[in-house]
């Protein structure tokens, strides 16, 4: 979706929709904490410069990240859209995102846990996936997937189904929407079984001592 159009739609919702009580926060420096009991579900937060936000609980509404800002999601709930621009980063280790994530410019998304409806990669963005429950993705760019026994197969005429196991053995499955026309690039990084890794390490140790 066009970046400017997305901003315009959200602004209209804030002014005339159910978000009439919204507050716009400009966080331009330092580190902010969003914890249990904090409620920003009706608000709009802009992160600028090298600002960092750590979210371990509470509720989040609209969030736009710019420049080299960082959003770390460890817990809590986001019910609206999250947008990342510039060289900003989102790290997801827990929590739930129901509203989706849009990545633009050179931003990066790292996912090791949590639950999210899906995300969109545009411009020169990159995704690194190590875990979590992901509904689906739109990607024009590189998606690095770290796990075991990962399979990518056709899903209809334009989509692909990606499934396998994360490094900790948890199964996963998600749809890459319109992966065929977008020429999405999925890079598989195979993580060895723990027993295989231990055997390899032991063999290397024996060889070094012999």
mmCIF file of C-alpha atoms in Angstrom:
data_model
loop_
_atom_site.group_PDB
_atom_site.id
_atom_site.type_symbol
_atom_site.label_atom_id
_atom_site.label_comp_id
_atom_site.label_asym_id
_atom_site.label_seq_id
_atom_site.Cartn_x
_atom_site.Cartn_y
_atom_site.Cartn_z
ATOM 1 C CA UNK A 1 0.000 0.000 0.000
ATOM 2 C CA UNK A 2 1.194 3.542 -0.741
ATOM 3 C CA UNK A 3 2.861 5.080 2.329
ATOM 4 C CA UNK A 4 1.131 8.435 2.017
ATOM 5 C CA UNK A 5 -2.250 6.810 1.487
ATOM 6 C CA UNK A 6 -1.800 4.705 4.628
ATOM 7 C CA UNK A 7 -1.006 7.810 6.685
ATOM 8 C CA UNK A 8 -4.043 9.631 5.276
ATOM 9 C CA UNK A 9 -6.409 6.759 6.071
ATOM 10 C CA UNK A 10 -5.121 6.498 9.629
ATOM 11 C CA UNK A 11 -5.385 10.259 10.123
ATOM 12 C CA UNK A 12 -9.040 10.177 8.995
ATOM 13 C CA UNK A 13 -9.746 7.341 11.409
ATOM 14 C CA UNK A 14 -8.150 9.290 14.236
ATOM 15 C CA UNK A 15 -10.207 12.392 13.496
ATOM 16 C CA UNK A 16 -13.610 10.980 12.622
ATOM 17 C CA UNK A 17 -13.682 7.355 13.695
ATOM 18 C CA UNK A 18 -13.755 5.605 17.013
ATOM 19 C CA UNK A 19 -10.356 7.076 17.880
ATOM 20 C CA UNK A 20 -11.674 10.574 18.590
ATOM 21 C CA UNK A 21 -9.999 10.546 22.024
ATOM 22 C CA UNK A 22 -6.592 9.760 20.539
ATOM 23 C CA UNK A 23 -3.389 11.454 21.684
ATOM 24 C CA UNK A 24 -0.360 11.754 19.405
ATOM 25 C CA UNK A 25 2.951 11.117 21.190
ATOM 26 C CA UNK A 26 6.284 12.278 19.745
ATOM 27 C CA UNK A 27 9.071 10.224 21.324
ATOM 28 C CA UNK A 28 12.332 11.626 19.941
ATOM 29 C CA UNK A 29 15.082 10.371 22.269
ATOM 30 C CA UNK A 30 15.835 7.993 25.101
ATOM 31 C CA UNK A 31 14.162 4.734 26.113
ATOM 32 C CA UNK A 32 10.468 4.235 26.885
ATOM 33 C CA UNK A 33 8.797 1.327 28.666
ATOM 34 C CA UNK A 34 5.251 0.076 27.993
ATOM 35 C CA UNK A 35 4.239 -2.354 30.735
ATOM 36 C CA UNK A 36 1.171 -4.024 32.224
ATOM 37 C CA UNK A 37 -1.566 -1.465 32.863
ATOM 38 C CA UNK A 38 -0.369 1.006 30.214
ATOM 39 C CA UNK A 39 -3.055 1.699 27.627
ATOM 40 C CA UNK A 40 -2.114 3.399 24.352
ATOM 41 C CA UNK A 41 -4.760 1.530 22.361
ATOM 42 C CA UNK A 42 -6.478 4.766 21.240
ATOM 43 C CA UNK A 43 -3.259 6.668 20.629
ATOM 44 C CA UNK A 44 -0.677 7.301 17.913
ATOM 45 C CA UNK A 45 3.032 7.063 18.810
ATOM 46 C CA UNK A 46 5.832 8.369 16.576
ATOM 47 C CA UNK A 47 9.362 7.135 17.287
ATOM 48 C CA UNK A 48 12.179 9.255 15.909
ATOM 49 C CA UNK A 49 15.974 9.402 15.890
ATOM 50 C CA UNK A 50 17.459 6.538 17.948
ATOM 51 C CA UNK A 51 14.564 6.198 20.391
ATOM 52 C CA UNK A 52 13.976 2.734 21.867
ATOM 53 C CA UNK A 53 10.677 1.349 23.145
ATOM 54 C CA UNK A 54 10.495 -1.827 25.229
ATOM 55 C CA UNK A 55 6.988 -3.250 25.468
ATOM 56 C CA UNK A 56 6.444 -6.043 28.006
ATOM 57 C CA UNK A 57 2.709 -5.603 28.560
ATOM 58 C CA UNK A 58 -0.212 -3.225 28.142
ATOM 59 C CA UNK A 59 -1.988 -2.169 24.954
ATOM 60 C CA UNK A 60 -0.701 -0.334 21.904
ATOM 61 C CA UNK A 61 -2.525 1.495 19.123
ATOM 62 C CA UNK A 62 -0.856 3.060 16.063
ATOM 63 C CA UNK A 63 2.943 3.211 16.074
ATOM 64 C CA UNK A 64 5.200 4.727 13.390
ATOM 65 C CA UNK A 65 8.965 4.243 13.731
ATOM 66 C CA UNK A 66 11.473 6.379 11.812
ATOM 67 C CA UNK A 67 15.234 6.894 11.485
ATOM 68 C CA UNK A 68 17.186 4.336 13.595
ATOM 69 C CA UNK A 69 14.547 3.846 16.273
ATOM 70 C CA UNK A 70 13.908 0.399 17.767
ATOM 71 C CA UNK A 71 10.728 -1.249 19.008
ATOM 72 C CA UNK A 72 11.173 -4.348 21.179
ATOM 73 C CA UNK A 73 7.969 -6.330 21.710
ATOM 74 C CA UNK A 74 8.153 -8.880 24.515
ATOM 75 C CA UNK A 75 4.538 -8.903 25.700
ATOM 76 C CA UNK A 76 1.230 -7.086 25.548
ATOM 77 C CA UNK A 77 -1.214 -6.494 22.710
ATOM 78 C CA UNK A 78 -1.162 -4.282 19.626
ATOM 79 C CA UNK A 79 -4.528 -4.033 17.905
ATOM 80 C CA UNK A 80 -3.650 -1.542 15.187
ATOM 81 C CA UNK A 81 -1.088 -1.160 12.407
ATOM 82 C CA UNK A 82 2.630 -0.713 13.067
ATOM 83 C CA UNK A 83 4.748 1.035 10.415
ATOM 84 C CA UNK A 84 8.541 1.182 10.133
ATOM 85 C CA UNK A 85 10.587 3.577 7.983
ATOM 86 C CA UNK A 86 14.218 4.549 7.498
ATOM 87 C CA UNK A 87 16.615 2.160 9.245
ATOM 88 C CA UNK A 88 14.264 1.383 12.125
ATOM 89 C CA UNK A 89 14.005 -2.089 13.648
ATOM 90 C CA UNK A 90 11.298 -4.181 15.274
ATOM 91 C CA UNK A 91 12.309 -7.161 17.431
ATOM 92 C CA UNK A 92 9.471 -9.504 18.405
ATOM 93 C CA UNK A 93 10.088 -12.089 21.132
ATOM 94 C CA UNK A 94 6.552 -12.249 22.559
ATOM 95 C CA UNK A 95 3.209 -10.479 22.690
ATOM 96 C CA UNK A 96 0.427 -10.301 20.110
ATOM 97 C CA UNK A 97 -0.016 -8.062 17.062
ATOM 98 C CA UNK A 98 -3.478 -8.240 15.521
ATOM 99 C CA UNK A 99 -3.251 -5.231 13.228
ATOM 100 C CA UNK A 100 -0.351 -6.156 10.972
ATOM 101 C CA UNK A 101 3.068 -4.628 10.317
ATOM 102 C CA UNK A 102 4.254 -2.614 7.306
ATOM 103 C CA UNK A 103 8.002 -2.363 6.663
ATOM 104 C CA UNK A 104 9.421 0.333 4.352
ATOM 105 C CA UNK A 105 12.778 1.783 3.259
ATOM 106 C CA UNK A 106 15.660 -0.140 4.924
ATOM 107 C CA UNK A 107 13.859 -1.263 8.059
ATOM 108 C CA UNK A 108 14.357 -4.727 9.567
ATOM 109 C CA UNK A 109 11.989 -7.099 11.344
ATOM 110 C CA UNK A 110 13.358 -9.883 13.593
ATOM 111 C CA UNK A 111 10.908 -12.455 14.959
ATOM 112 C CA UNK A 112 11.802 -15.113 17.546
ATOM 113 C CA UNK A 113 8.424 -15.444 19.271
ATOM 114 C CA UNK A 114 4.998 -13.923 19.749
ATOM 115 C CA UNK A 115 1.865 -14.056 17.621
ATOM 116 C CA UNK A 116 1.159 -11.777 14.671
ATOM 117 C CA UNK A 117 -1.465 -11.634 11.958
ATOM 118 C CA UNK A 118 1.122 -10.888 9.293
ATOM 119 C CA UNK A 119 3.512 -8.338 7.845
ATOM 120 C CA UNK A 120 4.375 -6.622 4.587
ATOM 121 C CA UNK A 121 7.905 -6.068 3.240
ATOM 122 C CA UNK A 122 8.457 -3.291 0.696
ATOM 123 C CA UNK A 123 11.416 -1.277 -0.624
ATOM 124 C CA UNK A 124 14.736 -2.733 0.702
ATOM 125 C CA UNK A 125 13.472 -4.235 3.925
ATOM 126 C CA UNK A 126 14.597 -7.589 5.363
ATOM 127 C CA UNK A 127 12.883 -10.127 7.624
ATOM 128 C CA UNK A 128 14.659 -12.637 9.864
ATOM 129 C CA UNK A 129 12.433 -15.388 11.264
ATOM 130 C CA UNK A 130 13.527 -17.688 14.101
ATOM 131 C CA UNK A 131 10.182 -18.405 15.758
ATOM 132 C CA UNK A 132 6.687 -17.212 16.551
ATOM 133 C CA UNK A 133 3.232 -17.810 15.143
ATOM 134 C CA UNK A 134 2.808 -15.879 11.883
ATOM 135 C CA UNK A 135 -0.442 -15.698 9.921
ATOM 136 C CA UNK A 136 1.043 -14.667 6.598
ATOM 137 C CA UNK A 137 3.355 -12.290 4.779
ATOM 138 C CA UNK A 138 3.531 -10.094 1.702
ATOM 139 C CA UNK A 139 7.139 -9.772 0.592
ATOM 140 C CA UNK A 140 8.946 -8.107 -2.290
ATOM 141 C CA UNK A 141 12.294 -8.781 -0.632
ATOM 142 C CA UNK A 142 14.457 -11.211 1.307
ATOM 143 C CA UNK A 143 12.964 -13.337 4.071
ATOM 144 C CA UNK A 144 15.523 -15.345 6.053
ATOM 145 C CA UNK A 145 13.936 -18.393 7.706
ATOM 146 C CA UNK A 146 15.884 -20.290 10.388
ATOM 147 C CA UNK A 147 14.642 -23.771 11.260
ATOM 148 C CA UNK A 148 14.519 -27.437 10.290
ATOM 149 C CA UNK A 149 12.788 -29.466 7.592
ATOM 150 C CA UNK A 150 11.417 -26.316 5.964
ATOM 151 C CA UNK A 151 9.257 -26.830 2.893
ATOM 152 C CA UNK A 152 8.044 -24.189 0.427
ATOM 153 C CA UNK A 153 5.256 -25.335 -1.853
ATOM 154 C CA UNK A 154 2.624 -23.805 -4.154
ATOM 155 C CA UNK A 155 -0.580 -22.670 -2.501
ATOM 156 C CA UNK A 156 -3.067 -21.750 -5.185
ATOM 157 C CA UNK A 157 -1.842 -19.901 -8.260
ATOM 158 C CA UNK A 158 -0.122 -16.898 -6.682
ATOM 159 C CA UNK A 159 0.673 -17.885 -3.079
ATOM 160 C CA UNK A 160 3.095 -20.226 -1.352
ATOM 161 C CA UNK A 161 2.769 -22.279 1.814
ATOM 162 C CA UNK A 162 5.839 -22.374 4.035
ATOM 163 C CA UNK A 163 6.016 -24.891 6.863
ATOM 164 C CA UNK A 164 8.533 -26.734 9.000
ATOM 165 C CA UNK A 165 9.996 -26.523 12.497
ATOM 166 C CA UNK A 166 11.731 -23.686 14.278
ATOM 167 C CA UNK A 167 15.091 -24.372 15.888
ATOM 168 C CA UNK A 168 13.446 -25.287 19.218
ATOM 169 C CA UNK A 169 11.297 -27.943 17.520
ATOM 170 C CA UNK A 170 8.053 -25.935 17.453
ATOM 171 C CA UNK A 171 6.109 -26.515 14.209
ATOM 172 C CA UNK A 172 5.100 -23.530 12.105
ATOM 173 C CA UNK A 173 3.104 -22.829 8.977
ATOM 174 C CA UNK A 174 2.233 -19.594 7.203
ATOM 175 C CA UNK A 175 1.192 -18.339 3.780
ATOM 176 C CA UNK A 176 3.325 -16.067 1.611
ATOM 177 C CA UNK A 177 0.606 -14.107 -0.175
ATOM 178 C CA UNK A 178 1.249 -13.298 -3.848
ATOM 179 C CA UNK A 179 4.751 -14.744 -3.572
ATOM 180 C CA UNK A 180 4.765 -15.696 -7.271
ATOM 181 C CA UNK A 181 4.012 -12.270 -8.842
ATOM 182 C CA UNK A 182 6.100 -10.504 -6.169
ATOM 183 C CA UNK A 183 9.052 -12.837 -6.857
ATOM 184 C CA UNK A 184 9.532 -13.178 -3.108
ATOM 185 C CA UNK A 185 12.973 -14.400 -1.992
ATOM 186 C CA UNK A 186 13.002 -16.977 0.795
ATOM 187 C CA UNK A 187 16.423 -17.958 2.138
ATOM 188 C CA UNK A 188 16.375 -21.151 4.201
ATOM 189 C CA UNK A 189 18.923 -21.493 7.020
ATOM 190 C CA UNK A 190 18.854 -25.099 8.205
ATOM 191 C CA UNK A 191 19.467 -25.484 11.945
ATOM 192 C CA UNK A 192 20.804 -28.961 12.847
ATOM 193 C CA UNK A 193 19.038 -31.222 15.328
ATOM 194 C CA UNK A 194 20.464 -30.818 18.878
ATOM 195 C CA UNK A 195 21.699 -34.425 18.874
ATOM 196 C CA UNK A 196 23.374 -33.916 15.488
ATOM 197 C CA UNK A 197 25.023 -30.734 16.697
ATOM 198 C CA UNK A 198 26.322 -32.446 19.856
ATOM 199 C CA UNK A 199 27.695 -35.357 17.795
ATOM 200 C CA UNK A 200 29.425 -32.919 15.438
ATOM 201 C CA UNK A 201 30.936 -31.001 18.372
ATOM 202 C CA UNK A 202 32.135 -34.230 20.026
ATOM 203 C CA UNK A 203 33.683 -35.489 16.772
ATOM 204 C CA UNK A 204 35.466 -32.173 16.270
ATOM 205 C CA UNK A 205 36.827 -32.323 19.812
ATOM 206 C CA UNK A 206 38.128 -35.874 19.333
ATOM 207 C CA UNK A 207 39.766 -34.950 16.028
ATOM 208 C CA UNK A 208 41.512 -31.966 17.619
ATOM 209 C CA UNK A 209 42.913 -34.120 20.442
ATOM 210 C CA UNK A 210 44.048 -36.975 18.215
#
